[in-house]
């Protein structure tokens, strides 16, 4: 319930975005980024999109967030647009809710509720496992991110 209320608090300031701009969705050709995998594109609050993208580009292979990379990403954005104003707790709650939504979708595929073949079912099952780990990692980094954003 908290996530739905939080989501509506940010809804009035939405923009159109890729919404999944992690490194695997950016291909490089002669130092020019080519953004792929647009299936998640849609409306999103810009501060939520900023934080999620900064996290994507700051997390290492073990799931730990690198403070220097995160703050460099945020700093680069600030240089372009100016100061940032947001209720960071709400922004981070919505990030958590998004991961829970992905878990629900993956569970439905894994359990053959929204699934058309065995390959999709297996992908769903692997995504359930991945998402549970991602939720734990996100929970562990939320307080650090909140502190970094509020300084």
GROMACS .gro file of C-alpha atoms in nm:
model
  151
    1UNK     CA    1   0.000   0.000   0.000
    2UNK     CA    2   0.282   0.240   0.082
    3UNK     CA    3   0.433   0.202  -0.267
    4UNK     CA    4   0.106   0.291  -0.443
    5UNK     CA    5   0.068   0.604  -0.230
    6UNK     CA    6   0.433   0.690  -0.290
    7UNK     CA    7   0.393   0.636  -0.662
    8UNK     CA    8   0.102   0.877  -0.684
    9UNK     CA    9   0.310   1.140  -0.498
   10UNK     CA   10   0.558   1.141  -0.787
   11UNK     CA   11   0.311   1.092  -1.074
   12UNK     CA   12   0.249   1.463  -1.141
   13UNK     CA   13   0.605   1.519  -1.263
   14UNK     CA   14   0.648   1.230  -1.509
   15UNK     CA   15   0.855   1.230  -1.827
   16UNK     CA   16   0.891   0.979  -2.110
   17UNK     CA   17   1.202   0.765  -2.065
   18UNK     CA   18   1.368   0.436  -2.155
   19UNK     CA   19   1.313   0.325  -1.790
   20UNK     CA   20   1.572   0.046  -1.807
   21UNK     CA   21   1.895   0.220  -1.901
   22UNK     CA   22   2.138  -0.027  -1.753
   23UNK     CA   23   2.472  -0.108  -1.917
   24UNK     CA   24   2.342  -0.419  -2.095
   25UNK     CA   25   2.096  -0.194  -2.285
   26UNK     CA   26   2.364   0.036  -2.422
   27UNK     CA   27   2.578  -0.077  -2.713
   28UNK     CA   28   2.879   0.128  -2.817
   29UNK     CA   29   2.992   0.197  -3.170
   30UNK     CA   30   3.300   0.418  -3.206
   31UNK     CA   31   3.232   0.578  -2.865
   32UNK     CA   32   2.872   0.655  -2.963
   33UNK     CA   33   2.606   0.498  -2.737
   34UNK     CA   34   2.323   0.311  -2.905
   35UNK     CA   35   2.033   0.247  -2.669
   36UNK     CA   36   1.852  -0.084  -2.722
   37UNK     CA   37   1.567  -0.281  -2.559
   38UNK     CA   38   1.293  -0.019  -2.547
   39UNK     CA   39   1.015  -0.251  -2.424
   40UNK     CA   40   1.002  -0.081  -2.082
   41UNK     CA   41   0.984   0.274  -2.221
   42UNK     CA   42   0.712   0.494  -2.078
   43UNK     CA   43   0.632   0.757  -1.820
   44UNK     CA   44   0.844   0.784  -1.506
   45UNK     CA   45   0.936   1.047  -1.250
   46UNK     CA   46   1.273   1.193  -1.355
   47UNK     CA   47   1.425   1.163  -1.007
   48UNK     CA   48   1.323   0.798  -0.985
   49UNK     CA   49   1.471   0.738  -1.330
   50UNK     CA   50   1.790   0.921  -1.231
   51UNK     CA   51   1.844   0.719  -0.914
   52UNK     CA   52   1.763   0.385  -1.081
   53UNK     CA   53   2.000   0.461  -1.370
   54UNK     CA   54   2.275   0.578  -1.134
   55UNK     CA   55   2.237   0.252  -0.940
   56UNK     CA   56   2.253   0.045  -1.261
   57UNK     CA   57   2.581   0.209  -1.360
   58UNK     CA   58   2.733   0.202  -1.008
   59UNK     CA   59   2.678  -0.157  -0.896
   60UNK     CA   60   2.959  -0.406  -0.939
   61UNK     CA   61   2.929  -0.775  -1.027
   62UNK     CA   62   2.891  -0.870  -0.658
   63UNK     CA   63   2.591  -0.635  -0.620
   64UNK     CA   64   2.774  -0.373  -0.415
   65UNK     CA   65   2.722  -0.009  -0.502
   66UNK     CA   66   3.027   0.207  -0.563
   67UNK     CA   67   2.976   0.543  -0.391
   68UNK     CA   68   3.223   0.726  -0.614
   69UNK     CA   69   3.056   0.608  -0.936
   70UNK     CA   70   2.708   0.679  -0.800
   71UNK     CA   71   2.798   1.032  -0.692
   72UNK     CA   72   2.982   1.099  -1.020
   73UNK     CA   73   2.667   1.000  -1.211
   74UNK     CA   74   2.448   1.225  -0.994
   75UNK     CA   75   2.702   1.509  -1.016
   76UNK     CA   76   2.707   1.487  -1.396
   77UNK     CA   77   2.330   1.511  -1.403
   78UNK     CA   78   2.332   1.810  -1.165
   79UNK     CA   79   2.584   1.992  -1.386
   80UNK     CA   80   2.345   1.954  -1.676
   81UNK     CA   81   2.014   2.042  -1.504
   82UNK     CA   82   2.101   2.221  -1.180
   83UNK     CA   83   1.997   2.131  -0.827
   84UNK     CA   84   1.786   1.826  -0.751
   85UNK     CA   85   1.470   1.840  -0.542
   86UNK     CA   86   1.292   1.523  -0.438
   87UNK     CA   87   1.166   1.325  -0.145
   88UNK     CA   88   1.440   1.063  -0.176
   89UNK     CA   89   1.264   0.821   0.059
   90UNK     CA   90   0.962   0.816  -0.175
   91UNK     CA   91   1.188   0.780  -0.478
   92UNK     CA   92   1.367   0.484  -0.322
   93UNK     CA   93   1.038   0.325  -0.210
   94UNK     CA   94   0.921   0.335  -0.570
   95UNK     CA   95   1.246   0.170  -0.680
   96UNK     CA   96   1.176  -0.110  -0.435
   97UNK     CA   97   0.815  -0.137  -0.557
   98UNK     CA   98   0.936  -0.168  -0.917
   99UNK     CA   99   1.148  -0.465  -0.822
  100UNK     CA  100   0.849  -0.622  -0.645
  101UNK     CA  101   0.643  -0.573  -0.964
  102UNK     CA  102   0.914  -0.752  -1.164
  103UNK     CA  103   0.912  -1.033  -0.906
  104UNK     CA  104   0.535  -1.070  -0.949
  105UNK     CA  105   0.566  -1.082  -1.328
  106UNK     CA  106   0.850  -1.336  -1.307
  107UNK     CA  107   0.656  -1.552  -1.062
  108UNK     CA  108   0.360  -1.558  -1.300
  109UNK     CA  109   0.585  -1.678  -1.581
  110UNK     CA  110   0.758  -1.931  -1.356
  111UNK     CA  111   0.425  -2.074  -1.237
  112UNK     CA  112   0.273  -2.092  -1.588
  113UNK     CA  113   0.017  -1.821  -1.506
  114UNK     CA  114   0.148  -1.586  -1.779
  115UNK     CA  115   0.363  -1.814  -1.985
  116UNK     CA  116   0.343  -1.968  -2.332
  117UNK     CA  117   0.629  -2.220  -2.345
  118UNK     CA  118   0.892  -2.399  -2.140
  119UNK     CA  119   1.168  -2.156  -2.239
  120UNK     CA  120   0.970  -1.861  -2.105
  121UNK     CA  121   0.888  -2.055  -1.790
  122UNK     CA  122   1.257  -2.126  -1.730
  123UNK     CA  123   1.344  -1.759  -1.786
  124UNK     CA  124   1.070  -1.666  -1.539
  125UNK     CA  125   1.213  -1.902  -1.279
  126UNK     CA  126   1.567  -1.768  -1.323
  127UNK     CA  127   1.432  -1.412  -1.298
  128UNK     CA  128   1.256  -1.496  -0.970
  129UNK     CA  129   1.586  -1.609  -0.824
  130UNK     CA  130   1.771  -1.305  -0.964
  131UNK     CA  131   1.503  -1.061  -0.843
  132UNK     CA  132   1.502  -1.197  -0.489
  133UNK     CA  133   1.876  -1.136  -0.473
  134UNK     CA  134   1.834  -0.789  -0.630
  135UNK     CA  135   1.573  -0.702  -0.365
  136UNK     CA  136   1.814  -0.797  -0.087
  137UNK     CA  137   2.095  -0.596  -0.246
  138UNK     CA  138   1.869  -0.293  -0.297
  139UNK     CA  139   1.753  -0.306   0.064
  140UNK     CA  140   2.115  -0.313   0.178
  141UNK     CA  141   2.206  -0.005  -0.026
  142UNK     CA  142   1.899   0.215   0.032
  143UNK     CA  143   2.024   0.386   0.349
  144UNK     CA  144   2.362   0.467   0.188
  145UNK     CA  145   2.194   0.606  -0.125
  146UNK     CA  146   1.959   0.817   0.084
  147UNK     CA  147   2.253   0.960   0.280
  148UNK     CA  148   2.450   1.034  -0.039
  149UNK     CA  149   2.152   1.210  -0.199
  150UNK     CA  150   2.076   1.420   0.110
  151UNK     CA  151   2.429   1.562   0.141
   0.00000   0.00000   0.00000
